[in-house]
Each structure stands twice: as structure tokens, then as C-alpha cells.
Amino acid sequence: MNKVLLIIQREYLTRVRKKSFIIMLFVVPALIFVMGVVIKMVAENSDKLSSLQTVNVIDKSGSFANKFHDVTNVKFTYALTDLKSSKLLLKDSEGISILYIPVNYMQKDSVQIFSKKKASIPLSEEIEKQMSDIAFSNNLISHHIDTALLSSIKRTNISVNAIEISDQGDKNANIGPNILIGIACAILIYLSLFIYGGQVMRGVIEEKTNRIIEVVISSVKPFQLMLGKIIGVGLVGLTQFSVWIILSVISTKIAGHAFSSPASPMTNALAVLQTIPFGYIMGCFIFYFLSGYLFYAALFAAVGSAVDSETETQQFMFPITMPLLFTYILSVSVLFRAPDSPLAVWLSMIPFTAPVAMMVRIPFGPPDWQVAISMCMMVIGFLFTTYVAARIYRVGVLMYGKKASYKELVKWFFYKE
């Protein structure tokens, strides 16, 4: 046991004393903050056109003549020439488009936009919106309905506030913040499993290449070496996350004092965040980070022991990382919309996919028995993968110059002590 502790100490101190580790502690939160600001600014302006676009309308149906209205950076004109002649004019201008409306414009994809460059999404959306409104208005008139009266009636926008009934009473469900937190936790776990698992794999390859590992295993068993290396790197990751969480809490507190006005959006956002059970979510995050890391790091260590260079790892890495990548894509596209669906429940039970899938579900309060089964499966899963990886690792670290295959790994697994 003392030997394992010494290996853990060496792996931990070697990494946390590096300048790059200390710099990344502060650089990564700053980069995330800057990226968030940039994404917000880009998102706010993504639906706006940056330059004037002129749309020449060729209306063969006669239903849209003189009914388009100009908006910011979009000007509508009506072409007096046919489509063929108008298209010739486009060769010398990038800010002009032709909107061709045929007689049978109700057919799918019959309305076309011609331009020298690909038409932007905001321009297409503006044209579709105005055409839909005009077509609707034409239908009302054909049914002898007074469009002026309808236009004078103000549309009522109704928002629904989701309330969750719990043993402690009714409370706001906060669906939006829960989605953001669930996806953020899933992305962090997905990235951390690759980053720290990759560090374990590269460390094994480096020691094997330098033949240092031959000296080390003359004093300790291969399993002790693998276990110490995995735990040491895992503690480095835990240290990094702890510092980032502390910095996030401090910056949130500072922002709360800086924007203490009751009407401030920041104040409202902080008030919403205070209603979310961060203690429960952080506890689950630490468990799934550690169990997921131990599960995958053991496999990465086994892969590192089976090869002589990092370029040879691809054939083994692909099947290991596919379930994680598959779950990540589903998490940011499907699972957060249906956190209690059968697909989400099954993915949160399988150890290969549970660390990412369950963290998407945790903010939505899945049943306790599902969380308990998922955690038990993770513990069983990493014990099993550690056992399998250790049997491959003990043989692989002493194999040189021999290209490993899956058949070879099976042989190594069944070798007797």
C-alpha cells in the first residue's frame, strides 16, 4: 500500500508543480468567460443583416405585387424584366437577389431566390415571413374577412411558469437554467474523461518508451503501478475542478455585489441560480467524474501498455470512445428535451454512457432508485474494467517491438501469473 501511495504522490506532485498546470488553473475560466461573452454577442447579431440587400421581385402570380415592405438592410423592388434578363445583372453585383414567384407558388420549393452568393438565413427568413403574412392576408380577403379589423386586435403573448410540487412545497421548476447546467456538466465530464484519460495513456507510453517502467516494476507490481498512476492523475483533475469551482463561486459573488440593482438581469439570474440545488448536483458531478474517470482511465492505461507509440493507439481508442461520443451528441441534442425517456434512462444505467447521460438528467430530479442503480453500475463497471485492464497491463508493459492486436490482448488477459 505504501508503494501505491508513493506512486500517487509522484504522479500528483509532478503534474501540479508544472507551470502549465498553474497557468491553466486561471486561463481556462478566463477563456470560458471570454467565449461566453463572444458567443452572446454573436448570437444577438446573428439574426441581423450587416449590409443592405436589394431583392428584385418577379411575381408571376400577381398575389404579392407591391405588398412587400422594406425592413432594416432589406429593400424590395419589382423587376420589369424577365427572369433570364434579371439573372444576367446578378453577375456584377453581390448585394442584389432575385425573388422569383411562379403562378403555382403554393407548391413545395417552387419559390426561388437567385443571388451571386448564397442567400443568408436572415434574408431567407424575412422573405418567408413576409410571403406567409401576405398569403394569409390574401386568404382572409378571399373569405370576406376584414383584415383591418384583425390587424387592430393586439396579439396576446402568454408565458407559462412551470411549478414543481415537492414535499417542501411548490417551487419554480427553472427549466432553462436546469438545461444549461445539465449540458454544461455533461460537456465538462466528456472533456475531462478524454483529457485526463489521455494523460494516463501518454504517461504509460512515455515510461514504456524510455524503459523507465522496467526499473519501476522491479520494485512494484504492474497493478500497483497502474493503480497509483490512475489515482494520481485523477487527483490532479479533481484539484483543477475544485479550483475552477471556487473561482466560479467567488466571481459569482463579486458579480452579485456589482449588479445589486433589483431590476438588473444579473440579479435576476443570480436569484434563479440560488433556487437550484447546487450541493446535490456538485456531489453527483464529483461522483460521476471520479467513477467515469476510473472506468475509462483503466482502459486508456491498458491501451497505452499495448502499444509502443501514440500513433498505434487509434485502432483501440475508437471502440472505447465511440459510446462516449455517441452519448455526448445525444445529450446536447435530444436527452435534455426528454430527460425521463426510456433512451435517457437506459443510457444513464450503462457504465460506458452513464457519466454523461446521467449528468444531463440530474438537474431534472430523476427518481432516487435510478440514481442509486446507476451509481452501483458505475462502481461495478470500473472494478470490472480495472481488473481486465490490469491483466492486459501486466503483460503489455513488457512487450516491445510487437504490434498488438485484439487477439493478442485476449491472449495477454488469460496469461497466468
Coordinates of C-alpha atoms in Angstrom, one line a residue:
M1 CA 0.0 0.0 0.0
N2 CA 2.9 2.4 0.8
K3 CA 4.3 1.8 -2.7
V4 CA 0.9 2.8 -4.2
L5 CA 0.9 5.9 -2.1
L6 CA 4.4 6.8 -3.2
I7 CA 3.4 6.4 -6.9
I8 CA 0.3 8.5 -6.3
Q9 CA 2.4 11.2 -4.7
R10 CA 4.9 11.2 -7.5
E11 CA 2.2 11.4 -10.2
Y12 CA 0.3 14.1 -8.4
L13 CA 3.3 16.4 -7.4
T14 CA 5.0 16.0 -10.8
R15 CA 1.9 17.4 -12.6
V16 CA 0.7 20.1 -10.2
R17 CA 4.2 21.6 -9.9
K18 CA 4.3 22.3 -13.7
K19 CA 4.0 25.9 -14.7
S20 CA 1.5 24.9 -17.4
F21 CA -0.8 23.4 -14.7
I22 CA -0.8 26.6 -12.6
I23 CA -1.3 28.8 -15.6
M24 CA -4.3 26.7 -16.9
L25 CA -6.0 27.0 -13.4
F26 CA -6.6 30.7 -14.2
V27 CA -6.5 30.7 -18.0
V28 CA -9.3 28.2 -18.6
P29 CA -12.0 30.0 -16.5
A30 CA -11.0 33.3 -18.2
L31 CA -11.2 31.8 -21.6
I32 CA -14.6 30.3 -20.8
F33 CA -15.8 33.7 -19.7
V34 CA -14.5 35.4 -22.8
M35 CA -16.0 32.7 -25.1
G36 CA -19.4 33.2 -23.3
V37 CA -19.3 36.9 -23.9
V38 CA -18.3 36.4 -27.6
I39 CA -21.0 33.8 -28.2
K40 CA -23.6 36.1 -26.6
M41 CA -22.6 39.0 -28.8
V42 CA -22.5 36.8 -31.9
A43 CA -25.9 35.3 -31.1
E44 CA -27.5 38.7 -30.5
N45 CA -26.4 39.9 -34.0
S46 CA -26.7 36.5 -35.9
D47 CA -30.3 37.3 -37.0
K48 CA -29.4 40.7 -38.4
L49 CA -28.0 41.6 -41.8
S50 CA -24.8 43.6 -41.8
S51 CA -25.2 45.3 -45.2
L52 CA -28.0 46.4 -47.5
Q53 CA -29.6 43.7 -49.6
T54 CA -31.9 44.5 -52.5
V55 CA -34.5 42.0 -53.5
N56 CA -35.9 42.2 -57.0
V57 CA -39.3 40.6 -57.0
I58 CA -40.6 38.8 -60.2
D59 CA -44.2 37.9 -59.3
K60 CA -45.9 35.8 -61.9
S61 CA -48.8 35.0 -59.6
G62 CA -49.8 38.6 -59.1
S63 CA -50.7 37.9 -55.5
F64 CA -47.6 39.7 -54.0
A65 CA -47.3 42.8 -56.2
N66 CA -46.4 45.9 -54.2
K67 CA -47.1 44.1 -50.9
F68 CA -43.6 43.6 -49.6
H69 CA -42.4 46.3 -47.2
D70 CA -38.7 47.3 -46.6
V71 CA -37.0 46.5 -43.3
T72 CA -33.6 47.2 -41.9
N73 CA -31.0 46.4 -44.6
V74 CA -33.6 44.7 -46.8
K75 CA -35.1 46.7 -49.7
F76 CA -37.7 45.2 -52.1
T77 CA -38.0 46.4 -55.7
Y78 CA -40.1 44.9 -58.5
A79 CA -38.3 43.8 -61.7
L80 CA -39.7 44.9 -65.0
T81 CA -37.6 42.3 -67.0
D82 CA -38.0 38.5 -67.2
L83 CA -36.0 36.1 -65.1
K84 CA -33.4 35.4 -67.7
S85 CA -32.5 39.1 -68.2
S86 CA -32.5 39.8 -64.4
K87 CA -30.1 36.9 -63.8
L88 CA -27.6 38.4 -66.1
L89 CA -27.5 41.6 -63.9
L90 CA -26.5 39.5 -60.9
K91 CA -23.1 38.7 -62.3
D92 CA -21.8 42.2 -61.4
S93 CA -23.5 42.7 -58.0
E94 CA -23.3 40.8 -54.7
G95 CA -25.9 42.8 -52.8
I96 CA -28.8 42.0 -55.2
S97 CA -31.1 39.0 -55.1
I98 CA -34.0 37.9 -57.3
L99 CA -37.1 36.5 -55.8
Y100 CA -39.0 34.5 -58.4
I101 CA -42.6 33.7 -57.5
P102 CA -44.3 31.4 -60.1
V103 CA -48.1 31.1 -60.7
N104 CA -48.3 27.9 -58.7
Y105 CA -46.3 29.3 -55.7
M106 CA -48.1 27.0 -53.2
Q107 CA -46.2 24.0 -54.5
K108 CA -43.2 23.0 -52.4
D109 CA -39.8 24.7 -53.4
S110 CA -41.5 26.5 -56.3
V111 CA -40.5 30.0 -54.9
Q112 CA -36.8 30.6 -55.7
I113 CA -34.1 33.1 -54.6
F114 CA -31.2 33.8 -57.1
S115 CA -28.1 35.6 -56.0
K116 CA -24.3 35.6 -56.8
K117 CA -23.5 34.4 -53.3
K118 CA -25.5 32.0 -51.2
A119 CA -28.5 33.8 -49.6
S120 CA -28.1 34.4 -45.9
I121 CA -30.5 32.8 -43.4
P122 CA -31.8 36.1 -42.0
L123 CA -32.7 37.2 -45.6
S124 CA -34.5 33.9 -46.4
E125 CA -36.4 34.1 -43.1
E126 CA -37.5 37.7 -43.7
I127 CA -38.8 36.8 -47.2
E128 CA -40.6 33.7 -46.0
K129 CA -42.2 35.7 -43.1
Q130 CA -43.5 38.4 -45.4
M131 CA -44.7 36.0 -48.0
S132 CA -46.6 33.9 -45.4
D133 CA -48.2 37.1 -44.0
I134 CA -49.2 38.3 -47.4
A135 CA -50.6 34.8 -48.4
F136 CA -52.6 34.7 -45.1
S137 CA -54.0 38.2 -45.7
N138 CA -55.0 37.2 -49.3
N139 CA -56.8 34.1 -47.9
L140 CA -58.7 36.3 -45.4
I141 CA -59.8 38.7 -48.1
S142 CA -60.9 35.8 -50.3
H143 CA -63.2 34.7 -47.4
H144 CA -64.5 38.2 -47.0
I145 CA -62.9 38.7 -43.6
D146 CA -61.9 42.3 -42.6
T147 CA -58.1 42.2 -42.4
A148 CA -58.0 45.8 -41.0
L149 CA -60.2 44.7 -38.0
L150 CA -57.9 41.7 -37.4
S151 CA -54.8 43.9 -37.6
S152 CA -56.3 46.2 -35.0
I153 CA -56.6 43.4 -32.5
K154 CA -53.5 43.0 -30.4
R155 CA -51.9 39.6 -30.1
T156 CA -51.7 38.4 -26.5
N157 CA -48.4 36.7 -25.6
I158 CA -48.8 34.2 -22.8
S159 CA -45.9 32.7 -20.9
V160 CA -46.3 29.6 -18.7
N161 CA -44.4 29.3 -15.5
A162 CA -43.5 25.7 -14.6
I163 CA -44.1 24.9 -10.9
E164 CA -42.7 21.8 -9.3
I165 CA -44.7 20.2 -6.4
S166 CA -42.4 18.8 -3.8
D167 CA -42.5 17.7 -0.1
Q168 CA -41.2 21.1 0.8
G169 CA -44.0 22.9 -1.1
D170 CA -44.4 24.4 -4.5
K171 CA -41.2 25.8 -6.2
N172 CA -40.2 27.2 -9.5
A173 CA -39.0 24.4 -11.9
N174 CA -36.4 26.7 -13.6
I175 CA -36.4 24.6 -16.8
G176 CA -34.0 26.8 -18.7
P177 CA -31.2 27.0 -16.0
N178 CA -31.5 23.3 -15.4
I179 CA -31.0 22.5 -19.1
L180 CA -27.9 24.8 -19.1
I181 CA -26.4 23.2 -16.0
G182 CA -27.1 19.7 -17.2
I183 CA -25.5 20.3 -20.6
A184 CA -22.5 22.1 -19.0
C185 CA -21.9 19.2 -16.6
A186 CA -22.1 16.7 -19.4
I187 CA -19.6 18.7 -21.6
L188 CA -17.2 19.0 -18.6
I189 CA -17.3 15.3 -17.9
Y190 CA -16.9 14.4 -21.6
L191 CA -13.9 16.6 -22.0
S192 CA -12.3 15.6 -18.6
L193 CA -12.5 11.9 -19.4
F194 CA -10.6 12.4 -22.6
I195 CA -8.1 14.9 -21.2
Y196 CA -7.1 13.0 -18.0
G197 CA -7.6 9.5 -19.5
G198 CA -5.3 10.7 -22.3
Q199 CA -2.7 11.8 -19.8
V200 CA -2.7 8.3 -18.2
M201 CA -2.2 6.7 -21.6
R202 CA 0.6 9.0 -22.7
G203 CA 2.3 8.6 -19.3
V204 CA 2.4 4.8 -19.8
I205 CA 3.6 5.1 -23.4
E206 CA 6.4 7.5 -22.3
E207 CA 7.6 5.4 -19.5
K208 CA 7.5 2.3 -21.7
T209 CA 9.4 4.0 -24.5
N210 CA 12.1 5.3 -22.1
R211 CA 12.4 1.8 -20.5
I212 CA 11.8 3.5 -17.1
I213 CA 9.0 1.2 -16.5
E214 CA 11.3 -1.8 -16.4
V215 CA 13.1 -0.3 -13.4
V216 CA 9.9 0.6 -11.7
I217 CA 8.2 -2.8 -11.9
S218 CA 11.3 -4.4 -10.4
S219 CA 10.1 -2.8 -7.1
V220 CA 6.3 -2.7 -7.5
K221 CA 3.7 -4.9 -9.1
P222 CA 2.3 -3.7 -12.5
F223 CA -1.2 -3.5 -11.0
Q224 CA 0.1 -1.2 -8.2
L225 CA 1.9 1.0 -10.8
M226 CA -1.2 1.3 -12.9
L227 CA -3.5 2.0 -9.9
G228 CA -1.1 4.6 -8.5
K229 CA -0.8 6.4 -11.9
I230 CA -4.6 6.4 -12.4
I231 CA -5.4 7.8 -8.9
G232 CA -2.6 10.3 -9.1
V233 CA -3.8 11.8 -12.4
G234 CA -7.4 11.7 -11.1
L235 CA -6.4 13.7 -8.1
V236 CA -4.8 16.3 -10.4
G237 CA -8.1 16.6 -12.3
L238 CA -10.1 16.9 -9.0
T239 CA -7.7 19.6 -7.9
Q240 CA -8.3 21.5 -11.1
F241 CA -12.1 21.2 -10.9
S242 CA -12.1 22.3 -7.3
V243 CA -10.1 25.5 -8.0
W244 CA -12.3 26.3 -11.0
I245 CA -15.5 25.8 -8.9
I246 CA -14.1 28.0 -6.1
L247 CA -13.1 30.7 -8.7
S248 CA -16.6 30.5 -10.2
V249 CA -18.3 30.9 -6.8
I250 CA -16.1 33.9 -5.9
S251 CA -16.7 35.6 -9.3
T252 CA -20.4 34.9 -9.0
K253 CA -20.4 36.6 -5.5
I254 CA -18.5 39.6 -6.9
A255 CA -20.9 39.9 -9.8
G256 CA -23.8 39.7 -7.4
H257 CA -22.5 42.7 -5.4
A258 CA -21.6 44.6 -8.5
F259 CA -25.0 44.2 -10.0
S260 CA -27.1 44.5 -6.9
S261 CA -29.9 46.6 -8.5
P262 CA -33.2 44.8 -8.2
A263 CA -34.0 45.4 -11.8
S264 CA -30.7 44.1 -13.1
P265 CA -30.7 41.0 -15.3
M266 CA -27.7 39.7 -13.4
T267 CA -29.6 40.0 -10.1
N268 CA -32.5 38.0 -11.6
A269 CA -30.1 35.4 -12.9
L270 CA -28.4 35.0 -9.5
A271 CA -31.8 34.8 -7.8
V272 CA -32.7 31.9 -10.2
L273 CA -29.4 30.1 -9.6
Q274 CA -29.9 30.3 -5.8
T275 CA -33.0 28.1 -6.2
I276 CA -31.1 25.3 -7.9
P277 CA -29.7 22.5 -5.5
F278 CA -26.0 23.1 -6.3
G279 CA -24.9 20.9 -3.4
Y280 CA -26.7 17.8 -4.8
I281 CA -25.6 18.5 -8.4
M282 CA -22.0 19.0 -7.4
G283 CA -22.0 15.8 -5.3
C284 CA -23.3 13.8 -8.3
F285 CA -20.8 15.6 -10.6
I286 CA -17.8 14.6 -8.4
F287 CA -19.0 11.0 -8.2
Y288 CA -19.6 10.6 -12.0
F289 CA -16.4 12.4 -12.8
L290 CA -14.3 10.1 -10.5
S291 CA -16.2 6.9 -11.4
G292 CA -16.2 7.7 -15.1
Y293 CA -12.5 8.7 -15.0
L294 CA -11.6 5.4 -13.2
F295 CA -13.7 3.4 -15.7
Y296 CA -12.1 5.0 -18.8
A297 CA -8.6 5.6 -17.4
A298 CA -8.1 1.9 -16.7
L299 CA -8.9 1.2 -20.4
F300 CA -6.6 4.0 -21.6
A301 CA -3.8 2.6 -19.4
A302 CA -4.3 -0.8 -20.9
V303 CA -4.2 0.7 -24.4
G304 CA -1.0 2.6 -23.5
S305 CA 0.6 -0.6 -22.3
A306 CA -0.2 -2.5 -25.5
V307 CA 1.5 0.0 -28.0
D308 CA 4.9 1.4 -28.5
S309 CA 3.8 4.9 -29.7
E310 CA 0.8 7.1 -29.6
T311 CA 0.1 6.7 -33.3
E312 CA -0.7 3.0 -32.8
T313 CA -3.5 3.8 -30.3
Q314 CA -6.1 4.7 -32.8
Q315 CA -7.3 1.1 -33.5
F316 CA -8.0 0.6 -29.8
M317 CA -9.2 4.1 -28.9
F318 CA -12.0 4.2 -31.4
P319 CA -14.3 1.5 -30.0
I320 CA -13.6 2.7 -26.4
T321 CA -14.5 6.3 -27.1
M322 CA -17.5 5.7 -29.5
P323 CA -20.1 5.2 -26.7
L324 CA -18.9 8.4 -25.0
L325 CA -19.1 10.4 -28.2
F326 CA -22.5 8.9 -29.1
T327 CA -23.9 9.9 -25.7
Y328 CA -22.4 13.4 -25.9
I329 CA -24.1 14.1 -29.2
L330 CA -27.4 12.7 -27.9
S331 CA -27.1 14.8 -24.7
V332 CA -26.7 18.1 -26.4
S333 CA -29.4 17.4 -29.0
V334 CA -32.0 15.0 -27.6
L335 CA -31.6 14.0 -24.0
F336 CA -32.1 17.4 -22.4
R337 CA -35.5 17.6 -24.2
A338 CA -36.7 14.3 -22.8
P339 CA -34.7 13.5 -19.6
D340 CA -37.1 10.8 -18.5
S341 CA -37.4 9.0 -21.8
P342 CA -36.5 5.3 -22.0
L343 CA -33.4 6.1 -24.1
A344 CA -32.2 8.6 -21.4
V345 CA -32.9 6.1 -18.6
W346 CA -31.0 3.2 -20.3
L347 CA -28.1 5.4 -21.2
S348 CA -27.8 6.6 -17.6
M349 CA -27.6 3.0 -16.4
I350 CA -24.9 1.7 -18.8
P351 CA -21.4 2.5 -17.3
F352 CA -20.0 3.4 -20.8
T353 CA -22.5 6.2 -21.2
A354 CA -23.8 6.9 -17.6
P355 CA -21.3 9.7 -16.7
V356 CA -22.5 11.9 -19.5
A357 CA -26.2 10.8 -19.7
M358 CA -26.9 10.9 -16.0
M359 CA -25.4 14.4 -15.5
V360 CA -27.9 15.7 -18.1
R361 CA -30.8 14.2 -16.1
I362 CA -29.6 15.1 -12.6
P363 CA -30.8 18.8 -12.6
F364 CA -34.3 17.5 -13.6
G365 CA -34.5 15.3 -10.5
P366 CA -34.6 11.7 -11.7
P367 CA -36.0 9.1 -9.3
D368 CA -33.6 8.2 -6.4
W369 CA -33.7 4.5 -7.3
Q370 CA -32.5 5.2 -10.8
V371 CA -29.6 7.3 -9.5
A372 CA -28.7 4.5 -7.0
I373 CA -28.7 1.8 -9.7
S374 CA -26.7 4.0 -12.0
M375 CA -24.1 4.6 -9.3
C376 CA -23.9 0.9 -8.4
M377 CA -23.4 0.1 -12.0
M378 CA -20.6 2.6 -12.3
V379 CA -18.8 1.1 -9.3
I380 CA -19.2 -2.4 -10.7
G381 CA -18.2 -1.2 -14.1
F382 CA -14.9 0.4 -13.0
L383 CA -14.0 -2.6 -10.8
F384 CA -14.5 -4.8 -13.8
T385 CA -12.6 -2.6 -16.3
T386 CA -9.8 -2.2 -13.8
Y387 CA -9.5 -6.0 -13.4
V388 CA -9.5 -6.5 -17.2
A389 CA -7.1 -3.6 -17.8
A390 CA -4.7 -4.8 -15.1
R391 CA -4.4 -8.2 -16.6
I392 CA -3.5 -6.7 -20.0
Y393 CA -1.3 -4.1 -18.5
R394 CA 1.0 -6.5 -16.6
V395 CA 1.9 -8.2 -19.9
G396 CA 1.7 -5.2 -22.2
V397 CA 4.3 -3.0 -20.4
L398 CA 7.0 -5.6 -21.0
M399 CA 6.2 -6.2 -24.7
Y400 CA 8.4 -4.3 -27.2
G401 CA 8.5 -4.3 -31.0
K402 CA 5.4 -6.4 -31.3
K403 CA 2.3 -4.9 -32.9
A404 CA -0.6 -5.8 -30.7
S405 CA -4.0 -6.9 -32.0
Y406 CA -7.3 -7.7 -30.3
K407 CA -6.4 -11.4 -30.5
E408 CA -3.1 -10.7 -28.8
L409 CA -4.9 -8.7 -26.0
V410 CA -7.1 -11.7 -25.3
K411 CA -4.1 -13.9 -25.0
W412 CA -2.5 -11.5 -22.6
F413 CA -5.6 -11.5 -20.5
F414 CA -5.6 -15.2 -20.0
Y415 CA -1.8 -15.5 -19.3
K416 CA -1.2 -17.0 -15.8
E417 CA 0.7 -15.1 -13.1

